[in-house]
Amino acid sequence: SQTIHQWPATLVQPVGSPLSLECTVEGTSNPNLYWYRQAAGRGLQLLFYSVGIGQISSEVPQNLSASRPQDRQFILSSKKLLLSDSGFYLCAWRSRSRHEQFFGPGTRLTVL
Amino acid sequence: LAKTTQPISMDSYEGQEVNITCSHNNIATNDYITWYQQFPSQGPRFIIQGYKTKVTNEVASLFIPADRKSSTLSLPRVSLSDTAVYYCLVGDGPGSSNTGKLIFGQGTTLQVKP
């Protein structure tokens, strides 16, 4: 069966510090991968998606970046965090032959 | 990707049937309609997906009229544990040539009362 992992589960970072969130998927190959952010009490905002290794599409301009160094690894990064980067970050994957996305447990990021 | 419109919130009581309607007037020919459920501090969970007419699974039914400009998620006999946010989305269908992008709106917060 397929599983998706995200870490860390929670993170508190000062403004201006770097960020690296990691997401890995097991039990599938060549998945589409997605990063979402959810602000408190809001819906999910698609940040990045990837259809293959090294292929990243950005949905919104921001100080975040994403990378996909391996087929089942998706990384979200920032060089300098802003207060507005606080939120709940979710990674998701999708099989090419199916429509539904499967979400990870999420990372709660607080920027102080 | 088509924009969706759904009620911000709904209240119901245990044991009742709940119908949440979503409008997607600009749905494209190859778009599928998908509903997700989200509990606080968790990622959304897929509930049901359809293209046209009616789809039913063990947790819900999805009704889609012929013009596909709207859809209705039906939850039979809700319980307190069905209290959650429900998202209606339209997006690329299954297949290897699409991105699978899904755009989440605000969703409908369903509150089930005892």
Coordinates of C-alpha atoms in Angstrom, one line a residue:
Chain A
S1 CA 0.0 0.0 0.0
Q2 CA 1.0 3.6 -0.5
T3 CA 2.0 5.9 2.3
I4 CA 3.1 9.5 2.4
H5 CA 5.3 11.0 5.1
Q6 CA 6.0 14.6 6.1
W7 CA 8.4 16.0 8.6
P8 CA 8.6 17.6 10.9
A9 CA 5.1 17.6 12.3
T10 CA 5.5 21.0 13.9
L11 CA 8.1 23.7 13.6
V12 CA 8.6 27.1 15.2
Q13 CA 11.1 29.3 13.3
P14 CA 12.2 33.0 13.7
V15 CA 11.6 35.4 10.9
G16 CA 14.5 35.4 8.5
S17 CA 15.5 31.8 9.2
P18 CA 15.7 29.2 6.4
L19 CA 13.1 26.4 6.0
S20 CA 13.2 22.9 4.7
L21 CA 10.2 20.6 4.8
E22 CA 10.4 17.1 3.4
C23 CA 7.8 14.8 1.9
T24 CA 8.3 11.3 0.8
V25 CA 5.9 8.8 -0.8
E26 CA 6.2 5.0 -0.6
G27 CA 4.6 2.2 -2.6
T28 CA 4.2 4.0 -5.9
S29 CA 6.3 5.3 -8.7
N30 CA 6.3 8.4 -10.9
P31 CA 3.6 10.1 -8.8
N32 CA 2.4 13.7 -9.3
L33 CA 3.4 15.6 -6.2
Y34 CA 1.9 18.8 -4.7
W35 CA 2.6 21.3 -1.9
Y36 CA -0.3 23.2 -0.3
R37 CA -0.5 25.8 2.4
Q38 CA -3.5 26.4 4.6
A39 CA -3.7 29.5 6.7
A40 CA -5.8 29.4 9.9
G41 CA -9.5 29.0 9.1
R42 CA -8.9 29.2 5.3
G43 CA -9.0 26.8 2.4
L44 CA -5.9 25.1 0.8
Q45 CA -3.7 27.1 -1.5
L46 CA -1.8 25.2 -4.1
L47 CA 1.9 26.3 -4.0
F48 CA 3.8 23.9 -6.2
Y49 CA 3.3 20.8 -8.2
S50 CA 5.6 18.4 -9.9
V51 CA 5.0 15.8 -12.6
G52 CA 8.5 14.4 -12.6
I53 CA 12.0 14.6 -11.2
G54 CA 13.3 18.1 -11.5
Q55 CA 10.0 19.4 -12.9
I56 CA 8.5 22.1 -10.7
S57 CA 5.6 24.4 -11.4
S58 CA 4.9 27.3 -9.2
E59 CA 1.3 28.5 -8.7
V60 CA 1.9 31.7 -6.7
P61 CA 4.7 34.1 -6.4
Q62 CA 6.4 33.9 -3.0
N63 CA 9.6 33.5 -1.2
L64 CA 9.2 29.7 -1.2
S65 CA 10.7 27.2 -3.6
A66 CA 10.3 23.5 -4.2
S67 CA 12.6 20.7 -5.5
R68 CA 12.1 17.1 -6.5
P69 CA 15.6 15.5 -6.3
Q70 CA 14.1 11.9 -6.4
D71 CA 11.0 10.4 -7.9
R72 CA 9.2 10.1 -4.5
Q73 CA 10.8 13.0 -2.7
F74 CA 9.4 16.6 -2.6
I75 CA 11.1 19.4 -0.7
L76 CA 9.7 22.8 0.2
S77 CA 12.3 25.5 1.1
S78 CA 12.8 29.1 1.9
K79 CA 16.0 31.1 2.4
K80 CA 14.3 33.6 4.7
L81 CA 11.0 33.0 6.3
L82 CA 8.4 35.8 6.7
L83 CA 5.6 36.0 9.3
S84 CA 3.1 35.4 6.5
D85 CA 4.7 32.0 5.9
S86 CA 3.0 30.6 9.0
G87 CA 0.5 28.0 8.3
F88 CA -0.3 24.3 7.8
Y89 CA 1.7 22.8 5.0
L90 CA 0.4 19.7 3.3
C91 CA 2.1 17.5 0.7
A92 CA 0.0 15.3 -1.5
W93 CA 0.5 12.7 -4.3
R94 CA -1.6 11.4 -7.1
S95 CA -1.2 8.4 -9.4
R96 CA -1.3 9.2 -13.1
S97 CA -4.1 6.7 -13.6
R98 CA -6.3 8.0 -10.8
H99 CA -7.9 11.3 -10.0
E100 CA -7.9 11.6 -6.2
Q101 CA -5.0 13.1 -4.3
F102 CA -3.7 11.6 -1.1
F103 CA -2.5 14.0 1.6
G104 CA 0.2 13.6 4.2
P105 CA -0.2 14.4 7.9
G106 CA 1.0 18.0 7.4
T107 CA 3.5 20.3 9.1
R108 CA 2.4 23.1 11.3
L109 CA 4.8 26.0 10.8
T110 CA 4.8 29.0 13.1
V111 CA 7.1 31.9 12.2
L112 CA 7.7 34.3 15.1
Chain B
L1 CA -9.7 25.2 -14.0
A2 CA -13.3 25.9 -13.2
K3 CA -14.1 27.9 -10.1
T4 CA -16.6 26.4 -7.7
T5 CA -19.1 28.0 -5.4
Q6 CA -20.6 26.3 -2.3
P7 CA -22.2 27.5 0.9
I8 CA -19.8 28.6 3.6
S9 CA -21.6 26.7 6.3
M10 CA -24.4 24.3 7.0
D11 CA -26.0 22.9 10.2
S12 CA -27.6 19.5 10.6
Y13 CA -28.7 17.0 13.2
E14 CA -27.6 13.5 13.8
G15 CA -29.5 11.0 11.6
Q16 CA -30.5 13.5 9.0
E17 CA -29.5 13.4 5.3
V18 CA -27.3 16.3 4.3
N19 CA -27.1 17.7 0.8
I20 CA -24.3 20.1 -0.1
T21 CA -24.6 21.7 -3.5
C22 CA -21.7 23.1 -5.5
S23 CA -21.9 25.4 -8.6
H24 CA -19.2 25.1 -11.3
N25 CA -20.7 27.0 -14.3
N26 CA -17.4 27.0 -16.3
I27 CA -16.6 23.3 -16.0
A28 CA -14.6 22.0 -18.9
T29 CA -15.4 18.9 -20.9
N30 CA -12.6 16.9 -19.4
D31 CA -13.0 18.0 -15.8
Y32 CA -14.0 15.6 -13.1
I33 CA -15.9 16.7 -10.0
T34 CA -14.4 15.6 -6.7
W35 CA -15.3 16.1 -3.1
Y36 CA -13.0 16.0 -0.2
Q37 CA -13.5 16.0 3.6
Q38 CA -11.2 17.7 6.0
F39 CA -11.0 17.5 9.8
P40 CA -9.0 20.1 11.8
S41 CA -5.3 19.7 11.7
Q42 CA -5.5 16.9 9.1
G43 CA -5.1 16.8 5.4
P44 CA -8.2 16.5 3.2
R45 CA -9.5 13.0 2.5
F46 CA -11.1 11.9 -0.8
I47 CA -14.8 11.2 -0.5
I48 CA -16.2 10.7 -4.0
Q49 CA -15.6 11.6 -7.6
G50 CA -17.8 11.7 -10.7
Y51 CA -18.1 12.9 -14.2
K52 CA -21.9 12.8 -14.9
T53 CA -25.2 11.3 -13.5
K54 CA -25.0 9.6 -10.2
V55 CA -22.1 8.0 -8.3
T56 CA -22.5 6.2 -5.0
N57 CA -20.0 4.6 -2.6
E58 CA -20.0 3.4 0.9
V59 CA -20.0 6.9 2.4
A60 CA -21.8 9.3 0.0
S61 CA -23.6 9.8 -3.2
L62 CA -22.8 12.4 -5.8
F63 CA -25.5 13.7 -8.1
I64 CA -24.5 15.5 -11.3
P65 CA -27.1 16.9 -13.7
A66 CA -26.8 16.6 -17.4
D67 CA -25.3 20.1 -17.9
R68 CA -22.7 19.4 -15.2
K69 CA -22.8 23.0 -14.0
S70 CA -23.5 21.9 -10.5
S71 CA -23.2 18.9 -8.3
T72 CA -24.7 17.7 -5.0
L73 CA -22.9 15.7 -2.4
S74 CA -25.4 13.7 -0.3
L75 CA -24.4 12.3 3.1
P76 CA -27.0 9.8 4.4
R77 CA -27.8 9.8 8.1
V78 CA -24.9 12.0 9.4
S79 CA -23.3 11.5 12.8
L80 CA -21.4 13.9 15.0
S81 CA -18.2 12.6 13.4
D82 CA -19.2 14.0 10.1
T83 CA -18.6 17.5 11.4
A84 CA -15.9 18.7 9.0
V85 CA -15.2 21.0 6.1
Y86 CA -16.3 19.6 2.7
Y87 CA -14.6 20.8 -0.5
C88 CA -16.0 20.6 -4.0
L89 CA -13.3 20.7 -6.7
V90 CA -13.2 20.3 -10.5
G91 CA -10.0 19.4 -12.3
D92 CA -8.2 17.2 -14.7
G93 CA -9.4 13.7 -15.1
P94 CA -7.3 10.6 -14.7
G95 CA -4.6 10.0 -17.3
S96 CA -0.9 10.5 -17.8
S97 CA -1.0 13.7 -19.8
N98 CA -2.4 16.0 -17.2
T99 CA -1.1 17.7 -14.1
G100 CA -3.9 16.8 -11.8
K101 CA -4.1 20.3 -10.4
L102 CA -6.9 20.8 -8.0
I103 CA -8.0 24.3 -6.8
F104 CA -9.5 24.2 -3.4
G105 CA -12.1 26.9 -2.5
Q106 CA -13.3 27.8 1.0
G107 CA -15.3 24.7 1.4
T108 CA -18.5 24.1 3.4
T109 CA -18.2 23.8 7.1
L110 CA -20.8 21.2 8.2
Q111 CA -21.8 21.2 11.8
V112 CA -23.7 18.2 13.0
K113 CA -25.6 18.7 16.2
P114 CA -26.9 16.0 18.6

